[in-house]
Tab-separated table of C-alpha atoms and ligand atoms in Angstrom:
chain	number	residue	atom	x	y	z
H	1279	MET	CA	-0.227	0.196	0.221
H	1280	ALA	CA	0.904	3.595	-0.629
H	1281	ALA	CA	1.597	6.565	2.101
H	1282	VAL	CA	-0.053	9.681	0.833
H	1283	VAL	CA	1.229	13.105	1.152
H	1284	PHE	CA	-1.311	16.285	0.999
H	1285	ASP	CA	1.063	19.081	-0.414
H	1286	GLY	CA	-0.289	22.471	-0.074
H	1287	VAL	CA	-3.597	21.747	-0.707
H	1288	TRP	CA	-6.836	23.814	-1.157
H	1289	LYS	CA	-10.245	23.097	-1.834
H	1290	ARG	CA	-12.481	26.268	-2.729
H	1291	TYR	CA	-16.089	26.326	-3.617
H	1292	GLY	CA	-16.632	30.156	-5.155
H	1293	PRO	CA	-15.708	31.747	-2.334
H	1294	VAL	CA	-15.852	29.025	-0.269
H	1295	GLU	CA	-12.754	28.201	1.437
H	1296	ALA	CA	-13.375	24.687	2.517
H	1297	VAL	CA	-9.871	23.235	2.571
H	1298	ARG	CA	-6.916	25.882	3.273
H	1299	ASP	CA	-2.806	24.794	2.719
H	1300	LEU	CA	-3.211	21.055	3.890
H	1301	GLN	CA	0.099	19.786	4.332
H	1302	LEU	CA	-0.213	16.462	6.198
H	1303	ALA	CA	1.005	12.562	5.501
H	1304	CYS	CA	-0.210	9.160	6.261
H	1305	PRO	CA	2.941	7.122	5.855
H	1306	GLN	CA	2.740	3.565	5.042
H	1307	GLY	CA	0.677	1.023	7.586
H	1308	GLU	CA	-0.794	4.052	9.278
H	1309	MET	CA	-4.475	4.595	10.061
H	1310	LEU	CA	-4.593	8.494	9.819
H	1311	ALA	CA	-8.662	10.048	11.099
H	1312	LEU	CA	-9.636	13.373	10.019
H	1313	LEU	CA	-11.368	14.595	12.887
H	1314	GLY	CA	-13.281	17.749	13.377
H	1315	PRO	CA	-16.848	19.341	13.218
H	1316	SER	CA	-19.216	19.449	10.680
H	1317	GLY	CA	-17.683	21.781	8.128
H	1318	CYS	CA	-14.713	21.306	8.888
H	1319	GLY	CA	-13.681	20.092	5.395
H	1320	LYS	CA	-12.889	16.714	6.349
H	1321	SER	CA	-15.291	15.350	3.311
H	1322	SER	CA	-13.826	17.696	0.873
H	1323	THR	CA	-10.180	16.061	1.313
H	1324	LEU	CA	-11.308	12.832	1.514
H	1325	LYS	CA	-13.226	13.528	-1.807
H	1326	MET	CA	-9.799	14.905	-3.436
H	1327	VAL	CA	-7.705	11.699	-2.033
H	1328	ALA	CA	-10.519	9.220	-3.325
H	1329	GLY	CA	-10.953	11.804	-7.047
H	1330	VAL	CA	-14.305	12.315	-7.194
H	1331	GLU	CA	-13.690	16.357	-5.895
H	1332	GLU	CA	-10.560	18.174	-8.121
H	1333	LEU	CA	-8.395	19.875	-6.163
H	1334	SER	CA	-8.285	23.807	-6.134
H	1335	GLU	CA	-4.429	23.919	-5.914
H	1336	GLY	CA	-1.272	21.838	-4.586
H	1337	GLU	CA	-1.050	18.271	-4.646
H	1338	ILE	CA	-1.722	14.425	-3.689
H	1339	PHE	CA	0.714	12.053	-4.071
H	1340	PHE	CA	0.883	8.125	-2.978
H	1341	ASP	CA	4.463	7.272	-2.582
H	1342	ASP	CA	6.390	9.911	-5.097
H	1343	ARG	CA	3.239	9.899	-7.854
H	1344	PRO	CA	1.085	12.727	-7.905
H	1345	VAL	CA	-2.485	11.713	-7.959
H	1346	SER	CA	-4.517	14.956	-8.593
H	1347	GLN	CA	-4.681	13.945	-12.765
H	1348	LEU	CA	-6.082	11.020	-12.288
H	1349	GLY	CA	-9.743	10.062	-11.942
H	1350	PRO	CA	-11.109	7.925	-9.244
H	1351	GLY	CA	-11.059	4.263	-11.109
H	1352	ALA	CA	-6.803	4.993	-11.690
H	1353	ARG	CA	-6.127	5.547	-7.852
H	1354	ASN	CA	-6.911	1.994	-7.120
H	1355	ILE	CA	-8.815	3.040	-4.105
H	1356	ALA	CA	-11.310	1.604	-1.481
H	1357	MET	CA	-14.057	3.007	0.653
H	1358	VAL	CA	-16.270	2.222	2.992
H	1359	PHE	CA	-19.325	4.268	3.826
H	1360	GLU	CA	-21.377	4.563	6.711
H	1361	ASP	CA	-24.500	2.995	4.961
H	1362	TYR	CA	-22.441	-0.195	3.711
H	1363	ALA	CA	-23.482	0.162	0.107
H	1364	LEU	CA	-23.590	-3.416	-0.321
H	1365	TYR	CA	-25.965	-5.266	-3.082
H	1366	PRO	CA	-28.844	-6.857	-0.395
H	1367	HIS	CA	-30.479	-9.407	-2.497
H	1368	LEU	CA	-26.916	-11.185	-3.265
H	1369	SER	CA	-24.875	-13.729	-0.647
H	1370	ALA	CA	-22.138	-11.868	1.891
H	1371	ARG	CA	-19.503	-13.849	-0.394
H	1372	ASP	CA	-20.256	-12.702	-3.471
H	1373	ASN	CA	-20.360	-8.980	-2.158
H	1374	ILE	CA	-16.992	-9.519	-1.434
H	1375	ALA	CA	-16.265	-11.051	-4.696
H	1376	PHE	CA	-17.836	-8.339	-6.655
H	1377	PRO	CA	-15.214	-5.937	-7.445
H	1378	LEU	CA	-12.955	-8.796	-8.792
H	1379	ARG	CA	-16.160	-9.829	-11.230
H	1380	VAL	CA	-16.219	-6.505	-11.973
H	1381	ARG	CA	-12.520	-6.665	-13.363
H	1382	GLY	CA	-13.028	-9.641	-14.850
H	1383	THR	CA	-10.147	-11.647	-12.449
H	1384	ALA	CA	-10.328	-15.302	-13.096
H	1385	LYS	CA	-13.170	-17.359	-11.295
H	1386	ALA	CA	-10.584	-19.453	-9.293
H	1387	ALA	CA	-8.038	-16.826	-8.495
H	1388	ALA	CA	-11.353	-14.910	-7.300
H	1389	ALA	CA	-12.977	-17.285	-4.884
H	1390	ARG	CA	-8.885	-17.855	-3.497
H	1391	ARG	CA	-8.658	-13.957	-2.670
H	1392	VAL	CA	-12.400	-14.024	-1.415
H	1393	ASP	CA	-11.254	-16.831	0.834
H	1394	GLU	CA	-8.394	-15.416	1.842
H	1395	VAL	CA	-10.798	-11.862	2.790
H	1396	VAL	CA	-13.445	-14.087	4.575
H	1397	ALA	CA	-10.667	-15.544	7.298
H	1398	LEU	CA	-9.316	-12.578	7.916
H	1399	LEU	CA	-12.489	-11.256	8.779
H	1400	GLY	CA	-13.698	-14.131	10.328
H	1401	LEU	CA	-16.907	-13.990	8.246
H	1402	GLU	CA	-16.757	-18.274	7.106
H	1403	GLU	CA	-20.477	-18.496	8.900
H	1404	LEU	CA	-22.238	-15.337	7.285
H	1405	GLY	CA	-20.632	-16.811	3.734
H	1406	GLN	CA	-23.738	-18.188	2.149
H	1407	GLN	CA	-26.115	-15.784	3.839
H	1408	ARG	CA	-28.267	-12.918	1.979
H	1409	VAL	CA	-26.913	-9.705	3.376
H	1410	ARG	CA	-30.047	-8.038	4.118
H	1411	ASP	CA	-31.010	-10.439	6.755
H	1412	LEU	CA	-27.753	-9.617	8.529
H	1413	SER	CA	-27.055	-6.970	11.657
H	1414	GLY	CA	-25.441	-4.060	10.885
H	1415	GLY	CA	-22.144	-4.875	12.160
H	1416	ALA	CA	-21.809	-8.064	10.032
H	1417	GLN	CA	-23.127	-5.518	6.867
H	1418	GLN	CA	-20.219	-3.227	7.612
H	1419	ARG	CA	-17.559	-5.951	8.084
H	1420	ILE	CA	-18.863	-7.369	4.692
H	1421	SER	CA	-18.244	-3.845	3.045
H	1422	ILE	CA	-15.096	-3.907	4.297
H	1423	GLY	CA	-14.371	-7.179	2.921
H	1424	ARG	CA	-15.629	-5.894	-0.295
H	1425	ALA	CA	-12.887	-2.898	0.113
H	1426	LEU	CA	-10.012	-5.648	0.962
H	1427	VAL	CA	-10.410	-8.085	-2.111
H	1428	ARG	CA	-8.833	-6.367	-4.477
H	1429	ASN	CA	-5.641	-5.564	-2.616
H	1430	PRO	CA	-6.051	-0.864	-2.707
H	1431	GLU	CA	-3.407	1.376	-2.266
H	1432	LEU	CA	-5.783	2.726	0.149
H	1433	ILE	CA	-8.378	2.118	2.357
H	1434	LEU	CA	-10.986	5.277	2.743
H	1435	PHE	CA	-13.639	4.660	5.803
H	1436	ASP	CA	-16.180	7.533	5.883
H	1437	GLU	CA	-17.883	8.044	9.196
H	1438	PRO	CA	-17.816	3.841	9.209
H	1439	LEU	CA	-19.543	3.147	12.368
H	1440	SER	CA	-22.197	5.823	12.201
H	1441	HIS	CA	-25.122	3.596	11.584
H	1442	LEU	CA	-24.675	1.303	14.468
H	1443	ASP	CA	-25.715	1.438	17.769
H	1444	GLY	CA	-23.226	1.248	20.760
H	1445	ASP	CA	-22.457	-2.075	20.992
H	1446	GLN	CA	-21.597	-3.304	17.936
H	1447	LYS	CA	-19.897	0.408	17.247
H	1448	VAL	CA	-17.491	-0.721	20.023
H	1449	ARG	CA	-16.855	-4.491	18.319
H	1450	LEU	CA	-16.565	-3.063	14.948
H	1451	ARG	CA	-13.874	0.087	15.853
H	1452	ALA	CA	-11.716	-3.023	18.005
H	1453	GLU	CA	-12.116	-5.294	15.061
H	1454	ILE	CA	-11.386	-2.368	12.541
H	1455	LYS	CA	-8.295	-1.496	14.694
H	1456	ARG	CA	-7.330	-5.327	14.626
H	1457	LEU	CA	-7.111	-5.592	11.038
H	1458	GLN	CA	-5.736	-2.436	9.885
H	1459	ARG	CA	-2.745	-3.473	12.356
H	1460	THR	CA	-2.925	-7.157	11.005
H	1461	ALA	CA	-3.031	-6.297	7.163
H	1462	ASP	CA	-0.882	-3.268	7.441
H	1463	LEU	CA	-3.577	-1.073	5.807
H	1464	THR	CA	-3.106	2.472	5.260
H	1465	SER	CA	-6.573	3.710	5.596
H	1466	ILE	CA	-8.013	7.647	6.051
H	1467	LEU	CA	-10.821	7.610	8.694
H	1468	VAL	CA	-13.067	10.680	8.353
H	1469	THR	CA	-15.152	11.060	11.366
H	1470	HIS	CA	-16.689	13.587	13.797
H	1471	ASP	CA	-16.378	11.830	16.645
H	1472	GLN	CA	-13.269	11.756	19.035
H	1473	SER	CA	-13.802	8.228	20.521
H	1474	GLU	CA	-13.566	6.580	17.418
H	1475	ALA	CA	-10.890	8.671	16.240
H	1476	ILE	CA	-9.274	7.340	19.483
H	1477	ALA	CA	-10.242	4.283	19.418
H	1478	MET	CA	-9.412	3.779	15.687
H	1479	ALA	CA	-6.133	5.715	14.574
H	1480	ASP	CA	-2.323	5.619	14.912
H	1481	ARG	CA	-2.260	9.871	14.482
H	1482	VAL	CA	-5.734	12.068	14.833
H	1483	ALA	CA	-5.382	15.162	11.879
H	1484	VAL	CA	-8.316	17.873	13.984
H	1485	MET	CA	-9.533	20.179	11.005
H	1486	ASN	CA	-11.182	23.417	12.008
H	1487	ASP	CA	-12.549	25.544	9.612
H	1488	GLY	CA	-10.678	24.614	6.783
H	1489	VAL	CA	-7.514	24.367	8.764
H	1490	LEU	CA	-5.321	21.730	10.219
H	1491	GLN	CA	-4.990	22.823	14.049
H	1492	GLN	CA	-3.087	19.497	15.184
H	1493	VAL	CA	-1.681	16.296	13.756
H	1494	GLY	CA	-0.827	13.882	16.497
H	1495	THR	CA	-1.301	10.361	18.341
H	1496	PRO	CA	-4.358	10.774	20.484
H	1497	ALA	CA	-2.129	10.778	23.969
H	1498	GLU	CA	-0.390	13.685	22.372
H	1499	LEU	CA	-3.931	15.095	21.171
H	1500	TYR	CA	-4.633	14.930	24.942
H	1501	ASP	CA	-1.598	15.895	26.654
H	1502	SER	CA	-0.239	18.163	24.542
H	1503	PRO	CA	-2.936	20.350	22.596
H	1504	ALA	CA	-0.929	22.966	20.684
H	1505	ASN	CA	-4.112	25.179	20.696
H	1506	LEU	CA	-7.531	26.341	22.643
H	1507	PHE	CA	-9.301	24.505	20.063
H	1508	VAL	CA	-7.750	21.032	19.854
H	1509	ALA	CA	-7.535	21.832	24.350
H	1510	ASN	CA	-11.854	22.521	24.161
H	1511	PHE	CA	-12.466	19.540	21.107
H	1512	ILE	CA	-10.625	16.799	22.715
H	1513	GLY	CA	-11.418	15.040	25.637
H	1514	GLU	CA	-14.933	14.049	27.310
H	1515	PRO	CA	-15.685	16.012	30.007
H	1516	PRO	CA	-14.594	18.788	27.948
H	1517	MET	CA	-11.074	20.647	29.628
H	1518	ASN	CA	-12.118	23.571	31.822
H	1519	LEU	CA	-10.835	26.919	30.206
H	1520	LEU	CA	-11.090	29.782	32.544
H	1521	ARG	CA	-9.620	33.300	32.068
H	1522	ALA	CA	-6.188	34.048	34.031
H	1523	ARG	CA	-3.717	36.531	34.454
H	1524	VAL	CA	0.073	36.109	35.726
H	1525	GLU	CA	1.278	37.643	38.643
H	1526	GLN	CA	4.444	38.039	40.921
H	1527	ARG	CA	3.421	37.492	44.556
H	1528	ASP	CA	5.874	37.162	47.597
H	1529	GLY	CA	8.887	36.382	45.433
H	1530	SER	CA	6.801	33.266	43.638
H	1531	SER	CA	4.468	33.628	40.076
H	1532	ILE	CA	1.105	32.843	40.554
H	1533	VAL	CA	-1.470	32.009	37.694
H	1534	ALA	CA	-5.047	33.373	39.003
H	1535	GLY	CA	-8.551	34.203	37.715
H	1536	GLU	CA	-12.088	34.500	39.796
H	1537	GLY	CA	-11.918	33.344	42.763
H	1538	TRP	CA	-8.821	30.954	42.358
H	1539	LEU	CA	-5.090	30.599	41.778
H	1540	SER	CA	-2.575	28.410	41.121
H	1541	GLU	CA	1.607	28.746	42.055
H	1542	LEU	CA	3.752	28.517	38.611
H	1543	ASP	CA	6.393	25.403	39.203
H	1544	ARG	CA	9.931	27.012	37.611
H	1545	GLN	CA	10.155	25.870	34.401
H	1546	SER	CA	6.773	28.042	33.496
H	1547	ALA	CA	7.213	31.155	35.496
H	1548	VAL	CA	10.490	31.645	33.719
H	1549	ALA	CA	8.464	30.365	29.575
H	1550	LEU	CA	5.354	32.992	31.003
H	1551	GLY	CA	7.955	35.281	32.391
H	1552	ALA	CA	7.935	37.501	29.594
H	1553	LEU	CA	4.284	37.276	29.737
H	1554	ALA	CA	3.445	38.747	33.341
H	1555	GLY	CA	0.399	41.396	33.085
H	1556	ALA	CA	0.618	41.822	29.744
H	1557	HIS	CA	-1.447	39.202	27.726
H	1558	ALA	CA	-4.194	38.016	29.144
H	1559	LEU	CA	-4.174	33.796	29.603
H	1560	GLU	CA	-6.455	31.595	29.036
H	1561	VAL	CA	-5.669	28.370	31.662
H	1562	GLY	CA	-7.068	24.758	30.873
H	1563	ILE	CA	-7.538	22.128	32.992
H	1564	ARG	CA	-8.750	18.606	32.620
H	1565	PRO	CA	-11.730	17.617	35.139
H	1566	GLU	CA	-9.474	14.573	36.270
H	1567	HIS	CA	-6.800	16.436	37.220
H	1568	LEU	CA	-8.681	18.638	39.120
H	1569	VAL	CA	-8.103	17.727	43.171
H	1570	VAL	CA	-11.092	17.509	45.532
H	1571	LEU	CA	-10.971	17.261	48.959
H	1572	PRO	CA	-13.594	17.724	52.059
H	1573	ARG	CA	-13.739	21.604	52.790
H	1574	ASP	CA	-11.804	20.779	55.934
H	1575	GLY	CA	-8.908	19.787	54.293
H	1576	THR	CA	-8.537	16.053	55.018
H	1577	GLY	CA	-6.140	14.878	52.553
H	1578	ALA	CA	-4.313	18.572	51.594
H	1579	ARG	CA	-0.915	17.810	52.314
H	1580	ARG	CA	0.358	15.862	50.317
H	1581	ILE	CA	-1.315	17.956	47.187
H	1582	GLU	CA	0.876	20.100	45.439
H	1583	GLY	CA	-1.762	23.563	45.596
H	1584	ARG	CA	-3.404	25.978	47.234
H	1585	PRO	CA	-7.372	24.565	48.384
H	1586	VAL	CA	-9.635	27.045	46.987
H	1587	PRO	CA	-13.608	26.676	49.136
H	1588	ALA	CA	-15.664	25.333	46.127
H	1589	GLU	CA	-19.435	23.844	46.679
H	1590	VAL	CA	-21.025	21.226	44.613
H	1591	ARG	CA	-23.383	21.572	42.093
H	1592	TYR	CA	-24.775	18.930	40.415
H	1593	LEU	CA	-23.000	15.022	40.466
H	1594	GLU	CA	-22.785	12.949	38.308
H	1595	PRO	CA	-22.225	9.041	38.477
H	1596	ARG	CA	-20.832	7.291	36.237
H	1597	GLY	CA	-19.798	3.871	37.607
H	1598	ASP	CA	-15.957	4.054	38.763
H	1599	SER	CA	-15.936	8.258	38.196
H	1600	ASP	CA	-18.248	10.606	39.400
H	1601	VAL	CA	-18.059	13.530	37.788
H	1602	LEU	CA	-18.865	17.072	39.625
H	1603	THR	CA	-19.946	20.416	38.446
H	1604	LEU	CA	-18.355	22.584	41.396
H	1605	ALA	CA	-19.166	26.511	41.849
H	1606	LEU	CA	-16.282	28.325	43.614
H	1607	ALA	CA	-17.251	30.115	46.407
H	1608	GLU	CA	-15.756	33.906	45.428
H	1609	GLY	CA	-17.184	34.498	42.293
H	1610	GLY	CA	-19.529	31.181	41.429
H	1611	LEU	CA	-16.944	30.215	38.473
H	1612	ARG	CA	-18.298	26.187	37.379
H	1613	LEU	CA	-15.644	23.362	37.193
H	1614	THR	CA	-16.043	20.182	36.252
H	1615	ALA	CA	-14.081	17.705	37.916
H	1616	GLU	CA	-13.993	14.091	37.068
H	1617	VAL	CA	-13.267	12.440	40.324
H	1618	GLU	CA	-12.627	8.432	41.509
H	1619	GLY	CA	-16.181	7.100	42.455
H	1620	PRO	CA	-18.375	6.813	43.876
H	1621	THR	CA	-17.528	9.739	46.095
H	1622	GLY	CA	-20.656	9.736	48.261
H	1623	TRP	CA	-20.674	13.829	48.024
H	1624	ARG	CA	-24.099	15.662	46.854
H	1625	SER	CA	-25.243	19.201	45.919
H	1626	GLY	CA	-24.726	21.576	48.694
H	1627	ASP	CA	-21.696	19.762	50.077
H	1628	ALA	CA	-19.042	22.686	50.686
H	1629	VAL	CA	-15.171	21.235	48.997
H	1630	SER	CA	-12.351	22.717	48.167
H	1631	VAL	CA	-11.139	22.494	44.797
H	1632	ILE	CA	-7.069	22.730	43.618
H	1633	LEU	CA	-5.456	23.171	40.264
H	1634	PRO	CA	-2.200	21.391	40.697
H	1635	ALA	CA	0.535	24.084	38.591
H	1636	ARG	CA	1.723	20.771	36.695
H	1637	SER	CA	-1.442	20.213	34.922
H	1638	LEU	CA	-2.241	23.420	34.251
H	1639	HIS	CA	-2.122	24.389	30.563
H	1640	LEU	CA	-1.657	27.936	29.440
H	1641	PHE	CA	-3.064	29.987	26.108
H	1642	ASP	CA	-2.556	32.744	25.173
H	1643	ALA	CA	-5.966	33.966	25.011
H	1644	GLU	CA	-6.000	36.126	21.764
H	1645	SER	CA	-4.426	33.362	19.095
H	1646	GLY	CA	-5.525	30.661	21.195
H	1647	ARG	CA	-1.534	29.030	20.702
H	1648	ASN	CA	-0.539	26.795	23.987
H	1649	LEU	CA	2.650	28.421	25.468
H	1650	ARG	CA	3.525	25.513	26.979
H	1651	ARG	CA	4.800	24.168	23.213
H	1652	ARG	CA	7.256	24.808	21.192
H	1653	SER	CA	6.156	24.725	17.898
S	702	ATP	N1	-20.346	21.090	-3.264
S	702	ATP	C1	-20.052	21.847	-2.280
S	702	ATP	N2	-20.402	23.376	-3.178
S	702	ATP	C2	-20.329	24.401	-1.971
S	702	ATP	N3	-19.884	24.091	-0.907
S	702	ATP	C3	-19.548	22.896	0.063
S	702	ATP	C4	-19.631	21.922	-1.185
S	702	ATP	N4	-19.341	21.136	-0.275
S	702	ATP	C5	-19.055	21.526	1.247
S	702	ATP	N5	-19.022	23.161	1.147
S	702	ATP	C6	-18.595	23.635	2.271
S	702	ATP	O1	-17.234	23.337	2.535
S	702	ATP	C7	-17.116	23.852	3.515
S	702	ATP	C8	-16.605	22.414	4.342
S	702	ATP	O2	-17.541	20.984	4.234
S	702	ATP	P1	-17.328	19.528	4.248
S	702	ATP	O3	-18.049	19.160	3.705
S	702	ATP	O4	-15.658	19.249	3.630
S	702	ATP	O5	-16.902	18.903	5.171
S	702	ATP	P2	-17.216	18.114	6.787
S	702	ATP	O6	-15.776	18.460	7.663
S	702	ATP	O7	-16.812	17.443	6.215
S	702	ATP	O8	-18.662	18.489	7.305
S	702	ATP	P3	-19.253	17.637	7.108
S	702	ATP	O9	-19.627	16.659	8.575
S	702	ATP	O10	-20.729	18.143	7.393
S	702	ATP	O11	-19.657	16.643	6.252
S	702	ATP	C9	-18.662	23.495	4.270
S	702	ATP	O12	-18.779	25.311	4.626
S	702	ATP	C10	-19.294	23.133	4.047
S	702	ATP	O13	-20.633	23.901	3.746
């Protein structure tokens, strides 16, 4: 299979700039997810790879070969769509064999290849069944088999799990991941669902408003978001984002907002020294990084940071964790915390919350840029 490179790719529909100067690579054998909200340009990007939309500018390469002038048929790409696009009256096997029949592959060779794909996907039991009698998950596995059967250069997955219910979704995404790893498939996945992208992709490219915001492994996006958009888009419940400023107090650097403060570690203080008082900051902290303690301070000594008085407003039990909505005592600012549960807390309980300095993400409020990242 091929590596795919987008080199300065633009897509314009009249005045609409759907994709702007996209610079992105999907190495051979990788699953790359294009993730973003509706209208961010991910479908336009996929269509340009597939050859069903022309590029306005730039080039797409498969290995070293430019493909923008090739029609869809000449690119040897397979697509898996959200609605399976199978022939309902044909058997699972005949659906998988279909692309080989269209190509006129010799019968014996086609049967051998279909056998291989059926075995790879574990579809032996479904082979002779008519597709319309099968579950959505089984149908999608068959459509993946049909995509694989002709050894494509690249597989495009376009929201492949959207039509499936929760249980089937989770099983199929694990299945797709296993398959992609075993068969070393180069694939691009388009999705608006971060949990899908994170579960399946080796790397995720987050797009917004036609612009690539960041590309990285799920852990990189989570731990080190390049900007406010990525910080807010990745993570559930979302990162808390708070207006703040940097101050010097008693020889320490303090980052403080409405009703809370946190002492900065030396490294961040030096990095942010130039910003003190000058820039407005936006501080991010993940819900699971907040430390919530009883108001009497039990356990506070073990934790670095200053306890800030707050009240529990709402508690959502999630099995092994509780998601708490907290209101700070001074100013009433809301924070979401996710703590190991069950906590037994109830709305109205007085607590203290600590924002540990090392867990803070610091963003320039104007540009949105993460001030702790070098690039
Ligand atoms: N054929 C078209 N003509 C005009 N504008 C288009 C066309 N296709 C897409 N657009 C616009 O381009 C922008 C990007 O659309 P695109 O479909 O690529 O985004 P998307 O992230 O895939 O969204 P969705 O998930 O809703 O499909 C949007 O503003 C959209 O309205």
